[in-house]
Structure formats: structure tokens, C-alpha cells
Coordinates of C-alpha atoms in Angstrom, one line a residue:
Chain A
M1 CA -22.5 -31.2 19.7
K2 CA -25.9 -31.5 17.7
T3 CA -28.7 -29.4 18.6
D4 CA -31.9 -31.3 19.5
M5 CA -33.6 -29.8 16.4
E6 CA -30.3 -31.4 14.2
S7 CA -30.8 -34.8 16.1
R8 CA -34.8 -34.8 15.3
K9 CA -34.1 -34.2 11.6
D10 CA -31.3 -36.9 11.4
S11 CA -33.6 -39.5 13.3
K12 CA -36.4 -38.5 10.6
W13 CA -34.0 -39.1 7.7
N14 CA -33.1 -42.3 9.0
R15 CA -36.8 -43.3 9.4
I16 CA -37.2 -42.5 5.4
V17 CA -34.1 -44.4 4.7
V18 CA -35.2 -47.4 6.7
S19 CA -38.8 -47.2 5.3
F20 CA -37.6 -47.1 1.8
S21 CA -35.3 -49.8 2.1
K22 CA -37.6 -52.1 3.7
A23 CA -39.9 -51.4 1.0
I24 CA -37.3 -52.3 -1.6
K25 CA -36.2 -55.4 0.3
N26 CA -39.8 -56.6 0.7
F27 CA -40.6 -55.7 -3.3
S28 CA -37.3 -57.6 -4.3
L29 CA -38.9 -60.8 -2.7
I30 CA -41.5 -61.0 -5.3
L31 CA -39.4 -60.0 -8.3
P32 CA -39.0 -63.9 -9.6
V33 CA -42.9 -64.4 -9.4
L34 CA -43.4 -61.1 -11.0
F35 CA -41.1 -61.8 -14.0
G36 CA -42.3 -65.3 -14.1
I37 CA -45.9 -63.9 -14.4
I38 CA -44.9 -61.2 -17.2
L39 CA -43.2 -63.8 -19.2
L40 CA -46.4 -66.3 -19.0
L41 CA -48.4 -63.2 -20.3
G42 CA -46.1 -62.8 -23.0
L43 CA -46.6 -66.4 -24.0
F44 CA -50.6 -66.0 -24.0
K45 CA -50.3 -62.9 -26.1
S46 CA -48.1 -64.7 -28.7
Y47 CA -49.7 -68.0 -28.8
I48 CA -53.5 -67.3 -28.3
S49 CA -55.5 -65.3 -30.9
Q50 CA -58.7 -63.5 -30.6
Q51 CA -60.2 -66.1 -33.1
M52 CA -59.1 -68.9 -31.1
I53 CA -61.2 -67.4 -28.2
T54 CA -64.3 -66.8 -30.5
S55 CA -64.2 -70.3 -31.7
V56 CA -64.9 -72.1 -28.3
F57 CA -68.3 -70.8 -28.1
T58 CA -71.0 -73.1 -28.6
G59 CA -74.3 -71.1 -28.7
E60 CA -75.7 -72.7 -25.9
I61 CA -76.7 -69.8 -23.4
S62 CA -75.9 -71.7 -20.1
K63 CA -72.7 -73.5 -21.4
D64 CA -71.3 -70.4 -22.9
T65 CA -72.1 -68.6 -19.8
I66 CA -69.9 -71.2 -18.0
L67 CA -67.4 -71.0 -21.0
G68 CA -67.2 -67.1 -20.8
S69 CA -66.5 -67.2 -17.1
T70 CA -63.7 -69.9 -17.8
L71 CA -62.0 -68.1 -20.6
G72 CA -61.9 -64.8 -18.9
S73 CA -60.5 -66.5 -15.9
I74 CA -57.9 -68.1 -17.9
F75 CA -57.1 -65.1 -20.5
T76 CA -55.8 -62.0 -18.9
G77 CA -54.4 -58.6 -20.1
S78 CA -55.6 -55.1 -19.9
P79 CA -59.5 -54.6 -19.4
I80 CA -59.7 -52.7 -22.9
T81 CA -59.1 -56.3 -24.6
S82 CA -61.9 -57.9 -22.8
Y83 CA -63.9 -55.3 -24.0
I84 CA -62.8 -55.4 -27.7
V85 CA -63.1 -59.5 -27.5
G86 CA -66.4 -59.2 -25.9
G87 CA -67.8 -56.9 -28.5
E88 CA -66.4 -59.0 -31.3
L89 CA -68.2 -62.2 -29.4
L90 CA -71.2 -60.3 -29.5
K91 CA -71.2 -59.4 -33.1
D92 CA -70.5 -62.9 -33.6
G93 CA -73.6 -64.1 -32.0
V94 CA -72.4 -65.0 -28.5
S95 CA -75.0 -64.4 -25.9
L96 CA -74.8 -61.2 -23.8
L97 CA -74.9 -63.5 -20.8
A98 CA -71.6 -65.2 -21.9
V99 CA -70.0 -62.2 -22.7
T100 CA -70.8 -60.4 -19.4
A101 CA -69.6 -63.4 -17.7
F102 CA -66.3 -63.4 -19.8
V103 CA -65.6 -59.4 -19.0
A104 CA -66.6 -59.9 -15.5
S105 CA -64.2 -62.6 -14.8
W106 CA -61.4 -61.1 -17.1
V107 CA -60.3 -58.7 -14.1
T108 CA -61.6 -60.5 -11.2
V109 CA -60.3 -63.8 -11.7
G110 CA -56.7 -64.4 -12.5
I111 CA -55.4 -67.9 -13.1
I112 CA -51.9 -66.6 -14.7
Q113 CA -51.5 -64.6 -11.6
L114 CA -52.8 -67.1 -9.1
P115 CA -49.2 -68.2 -8.3
A116 CA -48.1 -64.6 -7.3
E117 CA -51.3 -64.1 -5.5
A118 CA -50.8 -67.3 -3.4
A119 CA -47.2 -66.7 -2.8
I120 CA -47.6 -63.2 -1.6
L121 CA -51.2 -63.0 0.1
G122 CA -51.6 -66.7 0.8
K123 CA -52.6 -69.8 -0.8
R124 CA -56.0 -70.3 1.0
F125 CA -56.8 -66.6 0.5
A126 CA -55.9 -66.5 -3.3
I127 CA -57.6 -69.8 -4.1
T128 CA -60.8 -68.6 -2.1
R129 CA -60.8 -65.5 -3.7
N130 CA -60.5 -66.6 -7.2
L131 CA -63.0 -69.3 -6.8
L132 CA -65.6 -66.8 -5.6
S133 CA -64.8 -64.5 -8.3
F134 CA -65.5 -67.2 -10.7
L135 CA -68.7 -68.0 -9.3
F136 CA -69.6 -64.3 -8.8
S137 CA -68.9 -63.6 -12.6
M138 CA -71.8 -65.8 -13.7
V139 CA -74.2 -64.2 -10.9
I140 CA -73.2 -60.7 -12.0
A141 CA -73.9 -61.8 -15.6
V142 CA -77.4 -62.9 -14.7
A143 CA -78.1 -60.1 -12.6
T144 CA -76.8 -57.6 -15.2
V145 CA -78.7 -59.2 -18.2
V146 CA -81.9 -59.9 -16.5
T147 CA -81.9 -56.0 -15.0
L148 CA -81.0 -54.9 -18.3
E149 CA -84.1 -56.5 -19.7
V150 CA -86.4 -55.1 -17.1
V151 CA -85.1 -51.4 -17.5
A152 CA -84.5 -51.2 -21.3
Chain B
M1 CA -41.2 -60.9 19.8
N2 CA -38.4 -63.1 18.5
N3 CA -40.8 -65.7 17.5
I4 CA -42.7 -63.0 15.6
K5 CA -39.5 -61.9 13.6
K6 CA -38.8 -65.6 12.9
E7 CA -42.1 -66.5 11.6
K8 CA -42.0 -63.3 9.3
M9 CA -38.3 -64.5 8.1
K10 CA -39.8 -68.0 7.0
G11 CA -42.6 -66.5 5.5
K12 CA -40.1 -64.4 3.3
N13 CA -38.1 -67.3 2.6
K14 CA -41.0 -69.4 1.4
T15 CA -42.4 -66.6 -1.0
L16 CA -38.7 -66.3 -2.4
Y17 CA -38.3 -70.2 -2.8
Y18 CA -41.7 -70.3 -4.2
G19 CA -41.0 -67.5 -6.7
L20 CA -37.9 -68.9 -7.8
S21 CA -39.5 -72.1 -8.5
F22 CA -42.1 -70.6 -10.5
F23 CA -39.5 -68.5 -12.4
I24 CA -37.5 -71.8 -13.2
F25 CA -40.8 -73.5 -14.4
V26 CA -41.8 -70.7 -16.8
I27 CA -38.1 -70.6 -18.2
I28 CA -38.4 -74.3 -18.8
L29 CA -41.8 -73.7 -20.7
Y30 CA -40.0 -71.2 -22.9
I31 CA -37.3 -73.5 -23.5
V32 CA -39.8 -76.4 -24.6
L33 CA -41.9 -74.0 -26.4
F34 CA -38.9 -72.7 -28.4
F35 CA -38.6 -76.1 -29.8
F36 CA -42.0 -76.3 -31.3
N37 CA -42.3 -72.5 -32.5
D38 CA -39.2 -70.4 -32.1
K39 CA -40.9 -67.3 -34.0
K40 CA -43.9 -67.4 -31.4
T41 CA -41.5 -67.9 -28.4
Y42 CA -39.1 -65.0 -29.7
N43 CA -42.7 -62.7 -29.9
A44 CA -43.6 -64.0 -26.5
V45 CA -40.3 -62.6 -25.3
H46 CA -40.8 -59.4 -27.0
A47 CA -44.4 -59.0 -25.7
S48 CA -43.0 -59.6 -22.1
I49 CA -40.6 -57.0 -22.6
N50 CA -43.1 -54.8 -23.6
I51 CA -45.7 -55.6 -20.5
F52 CA -42.5 -55.0 -18.4
I53 CA -42.0 -51.4 -19.8
Q54 CA -45.5 -50.6 -19.7
I55 CA -45.9 -51.5 -16.0
L56 CA -42.4 -49.8 -14.8
P57 CA -44.2 -46.6 -13.8
V58 CA -46.6 -48.5 -11.7
L59 CA -44.0 -50.7 -10.1
A60 CA -42.1 -47.4 -9.1
L61 CA -45.3 -46.0 -7.8
V62 CA -46.0 -49.0 -5.7
I63 CA -42.4 -49.2 -4.1
F64 CA -43.0 -45.5 -3.5
L65 CA -46.4 -46.1 -1.9
M66 CA -44.7 -49.0 0.1
G67 CA -42.1 -46.8 1.3
I68 CA -44.6 -44.0 2.4
S69 CA -46.7 -46.6 4.2
N70 CA -43.7 -48.0 6.0
Y71 CA -42.9 -44.4 7.3
F72 CA -46.2 -43.2 7.9
L73 CA -48.5 -46.1 8.8
K74 CA -48.4 -47.7 12.0
P75 CA -50.5 -51.0 12.7
K76 CA -52.9 -48.6 15.0
T77 CA -53.5 -46.3 12.1
V78 CA -54.2 -49.1 9.8
S79 CA -56.2 -50.9 12.0
K80 CA -58.2 -47.8 12.6
Y81 CA -59.0 -47.2 8.9
L82 CA -58.8 -50.8 7.2
G83 CA -58.8 -53.1 10.5
E84 CA -61.5 -55.0 12.6
E85 CA -62.7 -52.1 14.0
S86 CA -63.0 -49.9 10.6
G87 CA -66.7 -50.8 10.0
I88 CA -68.4 -49.2 7.1
K89 CA -65.4 -46.6 6.6
G90 CA -63.1 -49.3 5.9
W91 CA -65.3 -51.1 3.0
L92 CA -66.0 -47.5 1.5
I93 CA -61.9 -46.9 1.5
A94 CA -61.0 -50.5 0.1
V95 CA -63.8 -49.8 -2.8
S96 CA -62.7 -46.3 -3.4
L97 CA -59.1 -47.2 -3.5
G98 CA -59.9 -50.5 -5.8
I99 CA -61.6 -47.9 -8.4
L100 CA -58.6 -45.6 -8.3
S101 CA -55.7 -47.7 -8.4
H102 CA -54.0 -48.2 -11.9
G103 CA -51.8 -50.8 -13.6
S104 CA -51.5 -54.6 -13.4
I105 CA -53.5 -56.4 -10.4
Y106 CA -50.3 -58.4 -9.5
V107 CA -48.3 -55.2 -9.0
W108 CA -50.4 -54.3 -6.0
Y109 CA -49.8 -57.8 -4.1
P110 CA -46.8 -56.5 -2.1
L111 CA -48.2 -53.4 -1.1
L112 CA -51.5 -55.3 0.0
K113 CA -49.3 -57.7 2.0
D114 CA -47.5 -55.0 3.9
L115 CA -51.1 -53.4 4.9
Q116 CA -52.0 -56.8 6.0
D117 CA -49.0 -57.1 8.0
H118 CA -49.8 -53.8 9.5
G119 CA -53.6 -54.9 10.5
M120 CA -55.3 -54.7 7.0
R121 CA -58.7 -57.0 7.0
V122 CA -58.6 -59.6 4.6
G123 CA -62.1 -58.9 3.3
L124 CA -61.1 -55.4 2.6
I125 CA -58.1 -56.8 0.5
A126 CA -60.4 -59.2 -1.6
T127 CA -62.9 -56.1 -2.0
F128 CA -59.9 -53.7 -3.2
L129 CA -58.8 -56.6 -5.6
Y130 CA -62.5 -56.9 -7.0
N131 CA -63.1 -53.2 -7.6
R132 CA -60.0 -53.1 -10.0
A133 CA -62.4 -54.3 -12.3
V134 CA -64.3 -50.8 -12.1
K135 CA -61.7 -48.6 -14.1
I136 CA -63.2 -44.7 -14.5
P137 CA -61.0 -43.9 -17.3
L138 CA -62.1 -47.1 -19.4
L139 CA -65.6 -46.6 -18.8
P140 CA -66.1 -44.9 -22.4
I141 CA -64.5 -47.6 -24.1
M142 CA -66.8 -50.1 -22.4
I143 CA -69.8 -47.8 -23.1
Y144 CA -69.0 -47.7 -26.8
Y145 CA -69.0 -51.5 -27.0
F146 CA -71.7 -52.4 -24.7
G147 CA -73.8 -49.1 -24.4
I148 CA -74.5 -47.0 -21.1
I149 CA -77.2 -48.5 -19.4
F150 CA -75.5 -51.9 -19.7
V151 CA -71.9 -50.3 -18.3
F152 CA -74.0 -48.6 -15.3
I153 CA -75.8 -51.7 -14.3
L154 CA -72.6 -53.8 -14.2
T155 CA -70.7 -51.3 -12.5
I156 CA -73.2 -51.3 -9.7
Y157 CA -73.2 -54.9 -9.5
M158 CA -69.5 -55.2 -9.4
I159 CA -69.4 -52.8 -6.3
I160 CA -72.2 -54.6 -4.3
I161 CA -70.4 -58.1 -5.1
S162 CA -67.0 -56.9 -4.1
V163 CA -68.3 -56.2 -0.7
V164 CA -70.2 -59.3 -0.6
E165 CA -66.9 -61.3 -1.7
G166 CA -65.0 -59.4 0.9
K167 CA -67.6 -60.6 3.9
L168 CA -67.7 -64.3 2.5
I169 CA -64.0 -64.5 2.3
E170 CA -63.5 -63.3 5.9
M171 CA -66.2 -65.8 7.0
I172 CA -64.7 -68.7 5.1
L173 CA -61.2 -67.9 6.3
N174 CA -62.3 -67.6 9.8
T175 CA -64.1 -70.9 9.7
F176 CA -60.9 -72.6 8.5
E177 CA -58.9 -70.8 11.2
N178 CA -61.6 -72.0 13.8
R179 CA -61.0 -75.3 12.9
R180 CA -57.5 -75.5 12.5
A181 CA -57.3 -73.9 16.3
R182 CA -59.5 -76.7 17.5
S183 CA -57.9 -79.4 15.9
D184 CA -54.6 -78.0 17.3

């Protein structure tokens, strides 16, 4: 006969096993999307160079800001990469507005991750969130540069 | 209760079906690109393997956190701290967790989905995801490239906008839901 203490321990252990097996089961559902995203990121790393990104900018501030947000939304990777590319863009004479929009949208908007976000968190949520983040990357760029000019 | 289970099952099947279709699409893309440039496509496979190795620790952490949240978090607890009645506390938690979380953004989707199923507000999910742009360990690198004042101003705006975006998403999605309910 099991004591009360032992059966409580057993049910606790069972709950741990159930919690983790549920976690693994839920996680395994997103593995195809996850592998797809990783493979797409690999393609981007291999096919798109920093020079290709820099060559797109035109010199017109408003056009470049929209371009900055668009490119930041399409490209993805570690934020460090966006800082390095952003720094290089500044050196090449691209406006701070465009570079800020580029850096802001790099992490907040994810066109490549969109299929995973839509599959897991819902299509409507993913599209609305990415659209808003795209627009806000330009708002943030304008606000940051204007504030910087006032402060500095 | 059975209907809820059926709906959940349907949602899971949809996620799996969508994921498999997407994965097959990417494989076909690789095959096509291989015929255009085999060297670059090989490099892409290598880059993908490297990315996978890099994110493995975070994947393990996410699975662990999902297990822990399944064990400890009851819908009542989640709704208290991250649900409709969480108030300012909820926004502060979402902002802080977004800033403190590490690794690629897509790795966090399953955990957020779990929390959403437990009652987390969608606005807080959006705020969490937005704040992943603010990474404390990376700030020195950003300061090196753009200067401390720029980074400070940008970070403050990012945090403010993350909450604005969360609120807006809730308003937009609620409007959609209301319209759908009315048309039904």
C-alpha cells in the first residue's frame, strides 16, 4: 500500500512528465516551419551580399527611408548584422533616417518568418503585426532623427 | 469541452499541414536554385546548418520553458499577470520579457502560442515580440556604430512604440472579431 506522501510524489512526477511531453509534442508541430525558415535564412546568407543591399539606395531621403524599412523587413538575421550594414550605409552617404528605418524594421518586421508566425500565432495577427511594425519603423526613424537634432 | 478539444486538434492539424507545405516549397526552391548556382546553394545548406547549431541552445530553453509553463501556469495565473485584467503590470512584464529574451524571434512563437492558449492577451504578445529589438548585450555594439545618444533615443522610442503597437493590434483584431460576430 502506498502512503499518502508517496502517491502525492507519484502524481507530481506524472504531472511533470505530462507537462514536458505536451511541450515536446506542441514543439514538434512547428518543426517543419522552423526547418523551412532556417533553410530560407541560409539561402539569404548565401545569395545576398552587403554590397547588394547598399547598391539599392538612391540618395533621396523619403524614398530611401521607405527603402530602408522595406529592406530591413525582407532581410533578417542577428541585429548585429543590421548595425554593421547600417554603419556601412551611413559611411556610403545613406541618410540617418533611412538607416534608422532599416535597423528598426530589421528586428521588428520579418517577411521570412511570416509563414511561421502566421501558422503558429494566426494569419490575421501576423499580418497586422508586421504591417504595423513596418509603418512604425518609419515613424521611429523620423522621431529618433528629429529628437537627435533637437538634443544634439 | 469536446468541441474545444476538437477545435484545438483542428488548429494543430492546420499548423502541421501549413508547415509541411511551406517546408516542401523551400525544398523545391533549393532544387531549382541548385541548377542555377550549385556552389551558392551548397553554401546556403552550410549556412542553414550553422544557424541551426547556433539556435539549438535556445530551442532547448524554449522547450524547457514550455514544459515549466505547462506545469506551473494555470489559465487563472496567466490571465492574472498577462490576461485581460493584468493592466499596467501586464505591459511591464511583456516589455521586460521581450528585452530579456534571447535567440531568434521564431523560436519563441510556440511558447507564446502556449501562453495565448492559457489566456495571454494578443497585445502583450505583439509588445513582447517588438521589444526583442531592444537587446541589452548588443547595445555596446550599437553605440559603437551610432553613438550613445542615438541608441538611447531609439531604445526609448522602441519601448513606447511596442506598447502602442500592442494596443493597436488589440483594437484592430477586436474590430475584426466584432464584425465577424455581427455578420454570423
